[in-house]
Amino acid sequence: MPKFPPHRLSLLLIIAFVLTLCFAPLAVNAQTQVNVTQSVEYKIGFDCPVTATLSPDATILWVLMDNCYNSGFNMLGFNVADGTPVQADANHFTEVLMPLKDMWIYADTRPMAFTPDGIVDLRYNDGDTYDSHNIRLSVTGGEATASDLTQLTNETVQQLIPGFAGYTETISYSPDHKFAVIPDTTTFHIIDLKTGKDLFQIDSQPTTDYSRAVFSADNQHLFISTLKKPDDMQDDSSTLAVYDVSDGKLVKTYDVPTYTNVISPDERYIVGRVGGQFDAGIVVTNLETGSFSDVVLINEPPHLVTECLNTGEKVSGVNFKTRGELPILDIVWMPDSSGFFTVNSYLGDVAAGGTICIFNTSRLRQYKVG
């Protein structure tokens, strides 16, 4: 059992509580106007997805994977058109990604992105010191040039925000890593990573603990979702506030049924995760009309294992069953806002002891919104 300093243990307890809120069941009105349809599903192997990002030309979805136990990292590319794998590196970048072992990477912070120079920039935090680091990857075979964007180390954050008492691992980045938002205890700080300056602050009294900030696709807006009833574990509803990144002014607010919200590029839709461990789902809300979809469930029924998928060996007489759980680790919208991708983890559903027998696979799913 890992040991955490007291303040980090408090953070973990808060995260656990908020995640319980995020995945609490959602009561959806009978009349809905947003249609969400799963159009395709691809099986993407026996590793577990961590986070994902779309190539600048929107033809390849790049997925950071690990061995389901926070080591053995690699990065796989999948063609958007048909789900076929892309061979950009003979070893799928395993060597350059070795420093990620036991590091902190949260998909909700948008840690992986293509910067304007076409290089994949991956931000992560040290598992012991929580200091910020990054890895740069070229998917075209060229040299991964060094970044000219500010690295938000513990020291740099303290210089930008004297007396900072938040957690550096909760810093969120814009889709191209030009901007970042740093949550302090009661204030969000918006940082220009090109200049290294604190552009403006957004007050979040009495705490930022139950608020989540994400940038729009074009960096023009910052969206902050705040739980309406953080003490009610059955209520996922939140207030979604939109701020102008150029001056920090509040543009508009929405009442929405979900809290963990991912914004479509045209800022018309949000998709939020709902439900619990066994009834996990997603809901899409149309911000223009206030209407939202039915809950789209993401798990599958557990089924009897008849074959080890990794070896092809037949299984009988042991009553092995799959978990059926396929939690979403990341959500990526298509640039035209017609739909989105989810990367779903099979959580390393295996039987160990001697030869490992793998029961399931991770998934890449595409959904259409209308």
XYZ file of C-alpha atoms in Angstrom:
370
model
C 0.000 0.000 0.000
C 1.683 3.296 -1.055
C 2.259 5.954 1.592
C 1.273 9.552 0.895
C 2.087 12.749 2.772
C -0.977 14.006 4.698
C -1.859 16.786 2.245
C -1.591 14.404 -0.720
C -3.737 11.842 1.086
C -6.344 14.555 1.538
C -6.212 15.214 -2.204
C -6.722 11.534 -2.947
C -9.747 11.451 -0.651
C -11.181 14.511 -2.390
C -10.558 12.954 -5.803
C -12.227 9.724 -4.707
C -15.238 11.660 -3.413
C -15.542 13.784 -6.538
C -15.217 10.752 -8.810
C -18.040 9.148 -6.853
C -20.065 12.244 -7.589
C -19.086 12.202 -11.244
C -20.165 8.616 -11.686
C -23.326 8.774 -9.591
C -26.504 7.695 -11.451
C -28.207 10.438 -13.455
C -31.940 10.792 -13.755
C -32.701 11.833 -17.336
C -35.953 13.444 -18.359
C -38.216 11.349 -20.546
C -38.159 13.912 -23.339
C -34.740 14.233 -24.925
C -33.694 15.836 -28.184
C -30.054 14.871 -28.609
C -29.375 11.607 -30.412
C -26.116 9.773 -29.706
C -25.268 6.670 -31.713
C -22.232 4.425 -31.490
C -21.146 4.105 -35.096
C -18.128 1.826 -34.766
C -15.958 -0.016 -32.254
C -12.392 -1.241 -32.662
C -10.482 -3.591 -30.378
C -7.117 -1.982 -29.689
C -5.147 -4.599 -27.810
C -4.260 -5.943 -24.395
C -2.742 -2.752 -22.978
C -4.805 -0.096 -21.205
C -5.361 3.441 -22.564
C -4.226 6.402 -20.466
C -5.022 9.419 -22.654
C -5.447 10.281 -26.337
C -5.132 13.105 -28.848
C -6.089 13.626 -32.477
C -3.487 14.408 -35.142
C -3.589 17.966 -36.550
C -5.133 16.694 -39.797
C -7.706 14.649 -37.827
C -6.796 11.406 -39.618
C -5.088 9.545 -36.751
C -6.016 9.138 -33.110
C -2.908 8.692 -30.993
C -3.407 6.759 -27.758
C -0.974 6.559 -24.855
C -1.162 3.047 -23.407
C 0.369 1.244 -20.441
C 0.434 -2.387 -19.334
C -2.629 -1.715 -17.122
C -0.324 -1.316 -14.103
C 1.295 2.108 -14.679
C 4.379 0.822 -16.488
C 5.308 -0.520 -19.921
C 4.073 2.614 -21.706
C 3.726 2.871 -25.477
C 1.914 5.122 -27.948
C -0.279 3.649 -30.666
C -1.866 5.379 -33.642
C -5.189 4.351 -35.193
C -6.560 5.552 -38.515
C -9.824 7.405 -37.942
C -11.299 6.043 -41.165
C -11.084 2.336 -40.350
C -9.307 1.836 -37.036
C -6.236 0.232 -38.582
C -2.996 0.699 -36.612
C -0.319 3.169 -37.701
C 3.310 2.057 -37.545
C 5.119 5.296 -36.697
C 7.846 3.702 -34.564
C 9.102 0.112 -34.576
C 8.766 -0.173 -30.788
C 5.782 2.155 -30.403
C 7.963 4.711 -28.560
C 8.450 2.379 -25.575
C 12.030 3.522 -24.902
C 11.349 7.250 -24.901
C 8.273 6.684 -22.713
C 10.124 4.697 -20.050
C 10.302 7.707 -17.647
C 6.510 7.529 -17.267
C 6.679 4.468 -14.981
C 4.810 5.242 -11.733
C 4.251 8.871 -12.768
C 0.984 10.837 -12.446
C -0.941 11.329 -15.719
C -4.569 12.487 -15.731
C -6.457 12.484 -19.032
C -8.795 15.217 -17.739
C -5.878 17.675 -17.671
C -5.216 17.228 -21.435
C -1.632 16.052 -20.792
C -0.924 14.972 -24.383
C -1.241 17.264 -27.383
C 0.299 18.231 -30.700
C 2.043 21.575 -30.343
C 2.047 23.949 -33.364
C 5.394 22.536 -34.564
C 3.765 19.099 -35.086
C 5.447 17.434 -32.104
C 3.540 15.471 -29.474
C 4.040 17.113 -26.083
C 3.266 14.918 -23.059
C 3.078 16.478 -19.584
C 3.302 14.380 -16.425
C 4.121 14.733 -12.716
C 6.729 12.928 -10.634
C 5.175 10.277 -8.414
C 7.246 11.367 -5.382
C 7.896 15.118 -5.712
C 4.872 15.950 -7.921
C 7.171 18.114 -10.020
C 6.167 18.652 -13.652
C 8.066 17.126 -16.591
C 7.424 16.539 -20.265
C 8.340 14.177 -23.075
C 8.433 15.203 -26.748
C 7.679 12.722 -29.561
C 7.866 13.014 -33.327
C 5.396 10.751 -35.111
C 6.887 11.525 -38.538
C 10.338 10.076 -37.910
C 12.043 13.433 -37.520
C 13.744 14.866 -34.484
C 11.552 15.850 -31.559
C 12.625 19.442 -31.031
C 12.692 20.967 -27.566
C 9.642 22.927 -26.489
C 9.689 26.703 -26.114
C 6.659 26.510 -23.809
C 7.007 27.136 -20.088
C 7.414 24.035 -17.931
C 5.247 24.478 -14.843
C 7.611 22.987 -12.287
C 6.971 23.353 -8.558
C 9.488 26.214 -8.449
C 7.987 27.996 -11.452
C 4.464 27.752 -10.053
C 5.608 29.219 -6.738
C 7.223 32.098 -8.619
C 4.069 32.738 -10.638
C 1.741 32.338 -7.658
C 3.530 33.220 -4.399
C 2.126 31.138 -1.554
C 0.576 28.605 -3.946
C -1.162 25.916 -1.868
C -2.778 23.830 -4.609
C -1.558 20.706 -6.372
C 0.587 20.879 -9.494
C -0.743 17.548 -10.778
C -4.181 19.188 -11.273
C -2.880 21.769 -13.760
C -4.869 21.546 -17.023
C -3.618 22.422 -20.492
C -5.136 23.829 -23.651
C -5.490 21.532 -26.714
C -2.174 22.818 -28.129
C -0.449 23.356 -24.767
C -0.148 27.127 -25.346
C -2.116 27.872 -22.188
C -2.614 26.294 -18.791
C -5.010 26.795 -15.909
C -3.635 26.318 -12.395
C -6.169 25.711 -9.623
C -5.072 27.194 -6.300
C -7.255 26.674 -3.237
C -9.807 29.391 -4.096
C -8.572 30.799 -7.421
C -7.933 29.647 -10.980
C -4.845 31.170 -12.601
C -4.709 31.279 -16.409
C -1.135 31.047 -17.678
C 0.263 31.928 -21.113
C 2.915 29.245 -21.619
C 4.538 31.160 -24.485
C 5.342 34.151 -22.278
C 5.248 32.424 -18.910
C 2.877 35.059 -17.516
C -0.164 34.801 -15.255
C -2.780 36.414 -17.521
C -5.705 36.692 -15.096
C -7.417 34.973 -12.195
C -10.929 33.615 -11.652
C -12.263 33.555 -8.112
C -13.812 30.260 -6.977
C -15.039 30.747 -3.423
C -15.076 28.884 -1.143
C -12.911 26.303 -2.988
C -11.796 25.029 -6.384
C -12.154 21.425 -5.169
C -15.501 20.833 -6.885
C -14.761 22.709 -10.107
C -13.108 21.539 -13.323
C -11.603 23.806 -15.974
C -11.093 23.000 -19.678
C -10.117 25.151 -22.662
C -12.077 25.391 -25.884
C -10.571 23.895 -29.038
C -9.515 27.333 -30.338
C -8.194 28.633 -26.970
C -10.725 31.463 -27.035
C -12.736 30.317 -24.028
C -12.243 28.613 -20.694
C -15.090 26.433 -19.415
C -15.412 25.814 -15.671
C -17.912 23.221 -14.399
C -18.865 23.565 -10.720
C -21.002 21.031 -8.890
C -24.246 22.546 -7.667
C -24.612 20.167 -4.734
C -21.216 18.693 -3.860
C -22.652 17.039 -0.749
C -25.276 15.138 -2.735
C -23.643 12.048 -4.187
C -26.647 11.405 -6.439
C -26.580 14.820 -8.126
C -24.159 15.397 -11.024
C -25.679 18.716 -12.104
C -23.284 21.606 -12.448
C -23.042 25.225 -13.470
C -20.922 25.604 -16.604
C -19.335 29.054 -16.759
C -17.655 30.334 -19.940
C -14.845 32.903 -19.732
C -13.062 34.850 -22.458
C -9.369 33.940 -22.428
C -8.376 37.327 -23.849
C -9.613 39.315 -20.852
C -10.987 36.887 -18.270
C -14.535 38.212 -18.489
C -17.518 35.935 -17.908
C -19.295 35.318 -21.221
C -22.236 33.129 -20.183
C -23.331 30.340 -17.870
C -25.338 27.163 -18.378
C -27.126 24.745 -16.084
C -26.107 21.260 -17.218
C -26.800 17.719 -15.949
C -23.166 16.550 -15.884
C -19.913 17.553 -14.208
C -17.015 15.892 -16.055
C -17.673 17.748 -19.302
C -15.736 17.664 -22.586
C -16.610 20.546 -24.930
C -17.202 20.114 -28.665
C -15.051 22.297 -30.958
C -18.061 24.384 -32.044
C -18.985 24.786 -28.340
C -22.492 23.560 -29.061
C -22.303 20.256 -27.193
C -20.765 18.798 -24.070
C -20.339 15.112 -23.304
C -20.198 14.077 -19.651
C -19.566 10.776 -17.881
C -22.234 9.508 -15.490
C -23.191 6.382 -13.573
C -21.284 4.082 -11.259
C -18.876 1.204 -11.642
C -21.458 -1.132 -13.118
C -23.812 1.329 -14.867
C -21.264 3.775 -16.291
C -22.475 5.874 -19.192
C -22.252 9.163 -21.057
C -24.736 11.971 -21.639
C -24.494 14.616 -24.381
C -26.054 18.044 -23.779
C -26.919 20.646 -26.421
C -25.910 23.947 -24.824
C -27.994 25.973 -27.280
C -31.278 24.270 -26.422
C -30.593 22.793 -22.995
C -31.763 19.372 -24.215
C -29.719 16.256 -23.578
C -29.469 12.641 -24.619
C -30.499 9.469 -22.899
C -27.727 7.808 -20.931
C -25.551 5.778 -23.299
C -24.205 2.813 -21.319
C -20.591 1.826 -21.943
C -20.145 -1.531 -20.184
C -21.035 -4.883 -21.669
C -22.660 -7.897 -19.949
C -20.103 -10.241 -18.336
C -19.751 -13.436 -20.315
C -18.198 -16.853 -19.813
C -14.574 -17.083 -20.974
C -14.074 -19.891 -23.463
C -10.685 -18.840 -24.854
C -7.575 -16.957 -23.718
C -7.456 -14.116 -26.225
C -3.695 -13.695 -25.932
C -2.813 -17.361 -26.593
C -5.852 -18.837 -28.315
C -5.957 -21.587 -25.696
C -9.443 -22.935 -25.036
C -10.818 -22.601 -21.501
C -13.322 -24.952 -19.907
C -14.415 -26.174 -16.497
C -13.132 -23.140 -14.537
C -16.124 -20.776 -14.836
C -14.028 -17.705 -15.665
C -16.152 -14.675 -16.563
C -15.252 -11.261 -17.928
C -15.904 -8.238 -15.710
C -17.824 -6.455 -18.415
C -16.477 -3.113 -17.191
C -15.079 -0.848 -19.935
C -14.553 2.576 -18.306
C -13.799 5.551 -20.522
C -10.292 6.878 -19.966
C -10.520 9.739 -22.448
C -12.917 11.467 -24.830
C -11.811 13.258 -28.019
C -14.218 15.238 -30.225
C -13.984 15.249 -33.998
C -13.020 18.714 -35.345
C -16.398 19.168 -37.079
C -18.280 18.386 -33.820
C -20.251 15.634 -35.567
C -19.198 13.128 -32.943
C -16.424 11.965 -30.672
C -14.149 9.068 -29.812
C -13.834 7.276 -26.495
C -10.947 5.086 -25.433
C -12.196 2.376 -23.086
C -10.009 0.260 -20.827
C -10.667 -3.417 -20.153
C -8.739 -2.913 -16.876
C -6.369 -5.828 -17.416
C -9.100 -8.440 -17.023
C -6.959 -11.590 -16.745
C -6.339 -14.788 -14.818
C -2.769 -15.083 -13.569
C -0.785 -17.988 -12.156
C 1.597 -19.632 -14.564
C 0.560 -18.521 -18.056
C -1.533 -15.343 -18.136
C -4.960 -15.761 -19.711
C -6.407 -12.479 -20.995
C -10.198 -12.291 -21.103
C -10.876 -9.035 -22.968
C -9.392 -6.099 -24.886
C -9.387 -2.309 -24.714
C -11.677 -0.481 -27.158
C -11.800 2.555 -29.393
C -15.347 3.686 -30.058
C -16.761 6.406 -32.277
C -20.092 8.096 -31.560
C -22.215 10.299 -33.815
C -24.211 13.214 -32.397
C -27.307 14.684 -34.008
